[in-house]
Short mmCIF file of C-alpha atoms in Angstrom, two decimals:
data_model
loop_
_atom_site.label_atom_id
_atom_site.label_comp_id
_atom_site.label_asym_id
_atom_site.label_seq_id
_atom_site.Cartn_x
_atom_site.Cartn_y
_atom_site.Cartn_z
CA MET M 256 -15.83 39.46 -21.07
CA PRO M 257 -14.03 37.22 -18.62
CA LYS M 258 -13.62 33.51 -20.11
CA ALA M 259 -15.54 31.23 -17.70
CA LYS M 260 -13.35 28.98 -14.36
CA SER M 261 -13.06 25.95 -15.40
CA ASP M 262 -15.18 23.54 -12.72
CA LYS M 263 -11.78 21.87 -12.21
CA GLU M 264 -10.29 25.18 -11.07
CA ALA M 265 -13.24 27.40 -9.13
CA ARG M 266 -12.62 23.51 -7.15
CA SER M 267 -8.73 24.18 -7.54
CA LYS M 268 -9.22 27.39 -5.67
CA LYS M 269 -11.17 26.75 -3.09
CA THR M 270 -9.55 23.96 -1.63
CA THR M 271 -6.35 24.62 0.59
CA VAL M 272 -5.25 21.84 2.65
CA ALA M 273 -5.25 23.40 5.05
CA SER M 274 -9.56 23.02 4.94
CA LEU M 275 -8.51 18.64 4.37
CA LEU M 276 -6.63 18.53 7.59
CA LYS M 277 -10.42 18.50 9.63
CA GLY M 278 -11.31 15.43 10.32
CA LEU M 279 -14.47 14.64 8.94
CA GLU M 280 -13.96 16.98 6.77
CA MET M 281 -12.72 15.26 4.52
CA PHE M 282 -14.38 12.41 3.92
CA ASP M 283 -18.10 11.13 3.29
CA ILE M 284 -18.03 8.15 6.02
CA GLY M 285 -20.31 5.29 4.51
CA HIS M 286 -20.57 1.60 6.15
CA ASN M 287 -20.97 -0.45 3.41
CA PRO M 288 -25.79 0.65 3.46
CA GLU M 289 -27.80 -2.38 3.66
CA LYS M 290 -30.02 -2.92 0.87
CA GLY M 291 -33.56 -5.26 1.23
CA VAL M 292 -33.81 -7.69 -0.88
CA ALA M 293 -36.34 -10.02 0.51
CA LYS M 294 -39.35 -10.11 2.43
CA ALA M 295 -39.33 -13.07 5.34
CA GLY M 296 -41.55 -15.73 6.17
CA PRO M 297 -44.60 -14.78 8.64
CA ASP M 298 -42.64 -17.00 11.26
CA GLY M 299 -39.96 -14.62 10.75
CA THR M 300 -38.09 -16.84 9.32
CA PRO M 301 -36.78 -17.04 4.93
CA ALA M 302 -39.83 -16.95 2.52
CA ARG M 303 -39.51 -20.82 1.18
CA GLY M 304 -37.13 -20.25 -1.28
CA VAL M 305 -34.96 -17.43 0.10
CA ARG M 306 -31.59 -18.70 1.50
CA ILE M 307 -28.76 -16.66 3.75
CA ARG M 308 -26.00 -16.58 0.89
CA ALA M 309 -22.55 -15.03 1.79
CA GLY M 310 -23.10 -11.55 2.94
CA GLN M 311 -26.61 -11.33 3.36
CA ARG M 312 -28.72 -11.58 7.24
CA MET M 313 -32.17 -11.55 8.36
CA ARG M 314 -32.99 -8.75 10.32
CA ARG M 315 -35.57 -8.49 13.54
CA ASP M 316 -37.81 -6.63 10.31
CA GLY M 317 -38.03 -9.57 9.03
CA VAL M 318 -35.69 -8.33 5.93
CA MET M 319 -33.00 -10.15 4.56
CA THR M 320 -30.70 -7.60 3.62
CA ARG M 321 -27.34 -7.46 2.03
CA THR M 322 -23.93 -5.66 2.13
CA GLU M 323 -22.52 -4.22 -0.67
CA GLY M 324 -20.57 -5.75 -2.33
CA PRO M 325 -18.43 -9.10 -1.62
CA ALA M 326 -19.35 -10.78 1.97
CA TRP M 327 -16.23 -9.44 3.04
CA MET M 328 -16.75 -6.28 3.17
CA LYS M 329 -19.67 -6.19 5.81
CA SER M 330 -16.59 -5.97 8.27
CA THR M 331 -14.78 -3.14 6.83
CA THR M 332 -15.25 1.21 6.55
CA ILE M 333 -15.18 2.58 2.96
CA ALA M 334 -15.22 6.08 3.34
CA ASN M 335 -14.37 8.23 0.53
CA VAL M 336 -11.66 10.54 0.02
CA LYS M 337 -13.65 14.43 -0.84
CA ASP M 338 -11.04 16.41 -3.35
CA TRP M 339 -8.63 14.78 -5.06
CA LEU M 340 -6.57 17.40 -6.10
CA GLY M 341 -5.68 18.97 -2.00
CA LEU M 342 -3.37 15.12 -2.58
CA ASP M 343 -1.88 14.94 -5.73
CA ILE M 344 -0.66 18.32 -4.91
CA TYR M 345 2.58 16.97 -4.27
CA ASN M 346 2.93 14.83 -7.76
CA LYS M 347 2.45 17.72 -10.23
CA TRP M 348 5.84 19.70 -9.31
CA VAL M 349 8.18 17.81 -6.73
CA LYS M 350 11.22 16.73 -8.40
CA SER M 351 12.82 15.52 -4.87
CA ARG M 352 12.82 15.91 -1.06
CA GLU M 353 13.47 18.75 0.04
CA ARG M 354 11.60 20.59 -2.47
CA MET M 355 7.97 18.37 -1.55
CA VAL M 356 9.82 20.41 2.53
CA SER M 357 9.65 23.28 1.22
CA ASP M 358 6.40 22.88 0.47
CA ALA M 359 5.34 21.06 3.43
CA VAL M 360 6.13 23.39 5.26
CA SER M 361 4.49 26.62 2.51
CA HIS M 362 0.86 24.78 3.69
CA LYS M 363 1.60 24.37 7.61
CA ILE M 364 1.99 21.04 7.39
CA SER M 365 4.39 19.18 9.51
CA THR M 366 6.64 15.81 7.69
CA THR M 367 8.97 15.70 10.84
CA ASP M 368 5.70 15.20 13.75
CA HIS M 369 3.15 12.84 14.08
CA THR M 370 1.33 14.12 16.55
CA ARG M 371 0.39 16.21 14.94
CA TYR M 372 -2.01 13.99 13.30
CA PRO M 373 -4.41 11.63 15.13
CA ALA M 374 -4.95 8.38 14.10
CA ILE M 375 -7.37 7.63 11.20
CA SER M 376 -9.94 5.29 14.29
CA GLU M 377 -10.21 9.45 15.90
CA ILE M 378 -10.99 10.68 12.59
CA ILE M 379 -13.96 8.38 11.51
CA PRO M 380 -15.73 6.55 13.83
CA ASN M 381 -16.95 2.79 14.83
CA LEU M 382 -13.78 2.66 12.61
CA LYS M 383 -13.41 -1.18 11.84
CA LYS M 384 -9.96 -2.67 11.36
CA ARG M 385 -10.41 -2.95 7.79
CA PHE M 386 -11.08 -0.08 6.04
CA ILE M 387 -10.29 1.67 2.56
CA LEU M 388 -10.85 4.56 1.12
CA ARG M 389 -11.45 5.66 -2.28
CA ILE M 390 -11.76 8.86 -3.88
CA PRO M 391 -15.17 9.26 -6.17
CA PRO M 392 -15.13 8.62 -9.46
CA GLU M 393 -16.34 12.63 -9.96
CA LEU M 394 -12.75 13.21 -9.21
CA ASN M 395 -10.75 11.56 -12.41
CA PRO M 396 -8.54 9.79 -9.92
CA PRO M 397 -6.28 7.97 -11.75
CA GLN M 398 -6.66 5.13 -8.86
CA PRO M 399 -9.76 4.46 -6.92
CA VAL M 400 -8.26 3.38 -3.41
CA CYS M 401 -5.87 5.59 -1.93
CA LEU M 402 -5.17 3.87 1.70
CA ALA M 403 -6.80 1.04 3.20
CA ARG M 404 -6.18 -1.46 5.22
CA TRP M 405 -5.75 -5.19 5.86
CA PRO M 406 -5.04 -6.57 8.75
CA GLY M 407 -3.71 -9.81 9.53
CA SER M 408 -2.40 -10.43 6.42
CA ILE M 409 -0.18 -11.91 6.98
CA LYS M 410 -0.42 -14.52 10.07
CA ARG M 411 2.24 -15.36 13.44
CA GLU M 412 3.96 -18.28 12.35
CA GLU M 413 4.33 -17.15 8.90
CA ALA M 414 5.99 -14.04 10.67
CA LYS M 415 8.42 -15.85 13.07
CA ARG M 416 9.97 -18.12 9.96
CA LEU M 417 10.26 -15.15 7.84
CA PHE M 418 12.49 -13.83 11.26
CA GLN M 419 14.51 -16.32 10.93
CA LEU M 420 15.13 -16.85 7.52
CA TRP M 421 15.75 -12.89 7.17
CA ASP M 422 18.38 -13.98 10.50
CA ASP M 423 20.22 -15.85 8.58
CA LEU M 424 20.71 -14.08 5.84
CA VAL M 425 22.00 -10.64 7.04
CA ASN M 426 22.85 -12.06 10.44
CA PRO M 427 24.53 -15.63 10.47
CA SER M 428 26.65 -16.78 12.93
CA ASP M 429 29.04 -18.08 10.28
CA GLY M 430 30.05 -14.20 9.22
CA ARG M 431 28.65 -14.61 5.42
CA ALA M 432 26.38 -12.51 6.04
CA PHE M 433 24.20 -10.70 3.35
CA VAL M 434 25.72 -7.21 2.15
CA PHE M 435 23.13 -4.04 0.61
CA HIS M 436 23.73 -2.85 -1.82
CA THR M 437 20.98 0.16 -3.82
CA PRO M 438 21.91 3.79 -2.02
CA ASP M 439 19.57 4.85 0.73
CA ALA M 440 17.19 7.95 -1.60
CA ASP M 441 17.98 10.57 0.26
CA ASN M 442 19.30 9.11 3.45
CA ARG M 443 15.23 8.48 4.54
CA SER M 444 16.06 6.10 7.10
CA ALA M 445 18.55 5.26 9.23
CA THR M 446 18.51 1.15 8.23
CA PRO M 447 19.22 -0.13 4.74
CA ALA M 448 16.73 -1.77 2.76
CA ALA M 449 17.40 -4.47 0.08
CA HIS M 450 15.97 -4.50 -3.10
CA PHE M 451 15.28 -7.44 -4.71
CA GLY M 452 12.82 -8.43 -7.70
CA CYS M 453 13.67 -6.04 -11.36
CA TRP M 454 13.07 -2.57 -12.80
CA CYS M 455 14.80 0.00 -14.54
CA HIS M 456 16.52 1.91 -11.75
CA TYR M 457 20.26 3.05 -13.26
CA THR M 458 19.47 1.70 -16.09
CA ASN M 459 17.11 1.95 -20.06
CA THR M 460 16.01 -1.85 -19.74
CA PRO M 461 14.82 -3.76 -16.43
CA HIS M 462 17.81 -5.57 -15.04
CA ILE M 463 17.41 -7.84 -11.62
CA THR M 464 18.70 -5.77 -9.08
CA ALA M 465 22.20 -6.21 -7.04
CA ASP M 466 21.09 -7.49 -3.68
CA SER M 467 19.18 -9.84 -5.61
CA LEU M 468 22.27 -11.74 -6.97
CA PRO M 469 24.57 -12.03 -3.89
CA GLU M 470 27.61 -12.80 -5.47
CA ASP M 471 28.49 -15.51 -2.50
CA PRO M 472 27.05 -19.80 -2.85
CA ILE M 473 26.13 -19.69 -0.04
CA VAL M 474 24.69 -15.78 0.27
CA ALA M 475 22.47 -16.67 -2.62
CA GLU M 476 20.93 -20.28 -1.61
CA ARG M 477 20.24 -18.40 1.91
CA LEU M 478 18.65 -15.38 0.39
CA ARG M 479 17.14 -18.07 -2.27
CA LEU M 480 15.73 -20.24 1.26
CA PHE M 481 14.29 -16.46 2.01
CA LEU M 482 12.90 -15.13 -0.86
CA GLU M 483 11.21 -18.71 -1.45
CA TYR M 484 9.18 -18.68 1.38
CA VAL M 485 7.82 -14.63 0.77
CA GLY M 486 6.11 -16.01 -2.29
CA ALA M 487 4.53 -18.58 -0.06
CA THR M 488 3.53 -15.32 2.12
CA ILE M 489 3.72 -11.92 1.51
CA VAL M 490 2.98 -12.44 -2.06
CA PRO M 491 -0.11 -13.89 -2.59
CA ALA M 492 -0.79 -11.55 0.55
CA ALA M 493 -0.23 -8.77 -2.17
CA GLY M 494 -2.76 -10.63 -4.93
CA ASN M 495 -5.10 -10.68 -2.06
CA ILE M 496 -5.40 -7.13 -0.88
CA LEU M 497 -5.16 -6.56 -5.39
CA GLU M 498 -7.84 -8.87 -5.93
CA GLN M 499 -10.34 -7.29 -3.70
CA ILE M 500 -9.86 -3.62 -4.62
CA ALA M 501 -7.47 -2.93 -7.43
CA PRO M 502 -8.14 -6.29 -9.89
CA ALA M 503 -7.24 -4.30 -13.12
CA GLN M 504 -3.96 -3.23 -11.78
CA LEU M 505 -2.97 -7.67 -12.08
CA GLY M 506 -3.55 -7.69 -15.60
CA VAL M 507 -0.64 -4.65 -16.11
CA VAL M 508 2.16 -6.38 -13.86
CA ASN M 509 1.60 -8.88 -15.92
CA LYS M 510 2.38 -7.48 -18.90
CA LEU M 511 4.99 -6.15 -17.00
CA GLN M 512 6.36 -9.78 -15.67
CA GLU M 513 6.68 -11.08 -19.66
CA TYR M 514 8.36 -8.07 -20.24
CA CYS M 515 11.57 -8.11 -17.41
CA LEU M 516 11.71 -12.62 -17.89
CA GLU M 517 11.90 -11.38 -21.71
CA GLU M 518 15.00 -8.76 -21.60
CA CYS M 519 15.95 -10.43 -18.36
CA GLY M 520 16.08 -13.40 -20.08
CA GLU M 521 17.83 -17.09 -18.41
CA SER M 522 19.50 -15.16 -15.46
CA LEU M 523 14.80 -14.46 -14.14
CA ARG M 524 13.69 -17.51 -15.72
CA SER M 525 16.04 -20.19 -14.00
CA ARG M 526 15.03 -17.71 -10.65
CA LYS M 527 11.83 -18.36 -9.73
CA TRP M 528 11.97 -16.57 -6.17
CA LEU M 529 12.65 -12.97 -7.94
CA GLN M 530 9.53 -13.80 -9.85
CA PHE M 531 7.01 -11.67 -8.45
CA GLN M 532 3.34 -12.48 -9.10
CA TYR M 533 1.75 -9.48 -8.15
CA PHE M 534 4.64 -6.11 -8.24
CA VAL M 535 7.68 -6.67 -10.42
CA THR M 536 9.88 -4.92 -6.66
CA MET M 537 10.45 -5.54 -3.84
CA ALA M 538 11.78 -3.57 -0.96
CA VAL M 539 12.78 -5.01 2.63
CA LYS M 540 14.95 -4.18 5.60
CA GLU M 541 14.20 -4.11 9.48
CA GLY M 542 13.33 -0.43 10.46
CA SER M 543 11.32 1.61 9.23
CA SER M 544 11.00 5.72 6.76
CA GLU M 545 11.30 8.02 9.43
CA LYS M 546 11.70 10.75 6.97
CA SER M 547 8.92 12.16 5.22
CA HIS M 548 8.71 11.19 1.58
CA LEU M 549 7.27 9.97 -1.72
CA ASP M 550 8.77 7.15 -3.96
CA LEU M 551 8.71 9.31 -6.95
CA MET M 552 9.69 5.67 -8.53
CA ASP M 553 7.30 3.89 -8.37
CA TRP M 554 4.43 3.78 -10.69
CA LYS M 555 1.97 7.05 -10.13
CA ASP M 556 -1.72 5.11 -10.83
CA TRP M 557 -0.73 1.63 -8.61
CA LEU M 558 -0.58 1.20 -5.23
CA THR M 559 1.94 -0.01 -3.47
CA LEU M 560 1.85 -2.33 -0.47
CA VAL M 561 3.16 -2.71 2.77
CA PHE M 562 4.11 -5.34 5.52
CA SER M 563 4.89 -4.93 8.83
CA ILE M 564 5.89 -8.19 11.13
CA GLY M 565 7.13 -8.17 14.07
CA THR M 566 7.91 -8.59 18.07
CA TYR M 567 6.31 -5.19 18.59
CA GLU M 568 3.74 -4.07 21.11
CA SER M 569 3.99 -0.64 21.45
CA ASP M 570 1.84 1.94 19.22
CA SER M 571 4.14 2.27 14.95
CA PHE M 572 2.26 4.73 12.68
CA PHE M 573 1.94 5.41 9.09
CA VAL M 574 2.07 9.03 9.08
CA LEU M 575 0.06 10.64 6.00
CA PRO M 576 0.06 14.27 6.34
CA GLN M 577 -1.57 14.80 3.15
CA LEU M 578 -4.74 12.91 4.68
CA GLY M 579 -3.58 14.82 7.98
CA LEU M 580 -3.46 11.44 9.52
CA LYS M 581 -2.00 8.46 10.57
CA VAL M 582 -2.37 5.03 10.63
CA ASN M 583 -1.53 2.54 13.87
CA MET M 584 0.52 -0.43 11.95
CA ARG M 585 -0.40 -3.24 13.51
CA PRO M 586 1.51 -6.81 13.58
CA GLY M 587 0.69 -9.16 10.45
CA ASP M 588 -1.27 -6.30 8.77
CA GLY M 589 -1.21 -4.47 4.89
CA ILE M 590 -1.83 -1.21 4.03
CA ALA M 591 -2.06 -0.57 0.12
CA PHE M 592 -1.66 3.22 -0.76
CA LEU M 593 -0.53 5.22 -4.01
CA SER M 594 2.63 6.26 -2.84
CA ASN M 595 3.93 8.70 -5.31
CA HIS M 596 0.99 11.35 -4.64
CA LEU M 597 0.74 10.59 -0.70
CA MET M 598 4.38 11.72 1.61
CA HIS M 599 4.24 9.63 4.36
CA TRP M 600 6.89 8.17 6.87
CA ALA M 601 7.09 6.70 9.86
CA THR M 602 7.43 6.41 13.13
CA TYR M 603 9.16 2.91 14.96
CA PRO M 604 7.54 1.15 17.67
CA THR M 605 9.34 1.70 21.28
CA ASP M 606 9.89 -2.49 21.93
CA GLY M 607 10.47 -5.39 19.99
CA ARG M 608 11.53 -5.53 15.94
CA ARG M 609 9.58 -4.86 12.75
CA LEU M 610 10.73 -6.25 9.40
CA VAL M 611 8.77 -3.99 6.98
CA PHE M 612 8.34 -5.59 3.13
CA THR M 613 7.20 -2.65 0.55
CA CYS M 614 5.50 -4.34 -3.03
CA PHE M 615 5.91 -1.96 -6.09
CA VAL M 616 5.67 -0.88 -10.12
CA ASP M 617 9.11 0.52 -10.89
CA LYS M 618 7.86 3.11 -12.94
CA ILE M 619 10.20 2.85 -15.56
CA THR M 620 9.78 -0.26 -16.03
CA PHE M 621 6.10 0.70 -16.92
CA LEU M 622 5.98 3.39 -19.07
CA ARG M 623 8.31 1.15 -20.96
CA VAL M 624 5.73 -1.12 -22.03
CA PHE M 625 2.81 0.81 -21.87
CA GLY M 626 4.79 4.21 -22.65
CA GLN M 627 2.09 7.26 -21.99
CA GLN M 628 -1.14 5.63 -22.61
CA ARG M 629 -2.31 4.29 -19.01
#
């Protein structure tokens, strides 16, 4: 008698990538349903002893209601992704961009044409500017959130100052410009990225990235000023998002920071501007990563955060083929997503400039501290 198939095998057979790319069929949509918590008085005002707190409102029928979760969630769209197996299909097999593209083509998924994918606002009705796509717990995901957008994370005046400091660093009038050291993985972009902080790339123990240690003292001082302002703007914006949607990640990063300080010693302790409280490494670049890719050196279970600032007004899409959608990134927006699981690329705006900050947890550094236990 043949052995019964496991639920996982059954779902794997039933689910295909093609079936996922059908918009609403992929998501369970929820707009934070409200629950009645108290009746109002006969005149329609709250009954004695009942206060309207943050996240609550009084409906016309006299029932006091509250938005599930904290107050900010009342202006947030939350949807559940129905099947994690389809999203995770690449992470189990892909070892190179070439293999990823080959697999994508075999599943009839475009890795170059963003017009093949609708904007998320076309898929989810009444989508709010802030949204979260969750993976239901019963699907046993490594991370409960696979994608989120946090609009207005960086203020306009903050973005202006960040650009000024960036130009001082890479386009100085005296010609003493910052030199990019990190090679571009898979030649995925026409523009270089600088990587700051610590990681374990190319070595067995964490070290400060080459981009973080300019030899020219003038360039080093300009980098310090730039990263100190990043620490006052981008870093707390990343922390705000993680505290709301992935608080467990914060405790893990604290241990990673301690490990990096222990291994790098005084060279890191004396450079506070390289100690990012909510992540270990940050990439900065002007432009976008135009080629589809997976960030296989990011830790697979934790969210990567991307912040876009600039002077552009045209559309700039963050494309996620496995989700069958794209997200229009406006200046100041923050995006959190599983960069090791979700294939992605970005389109460059047709007007203005854009500077992108990518905040992530290096996979090898994580494994040095936690091994395979998580």
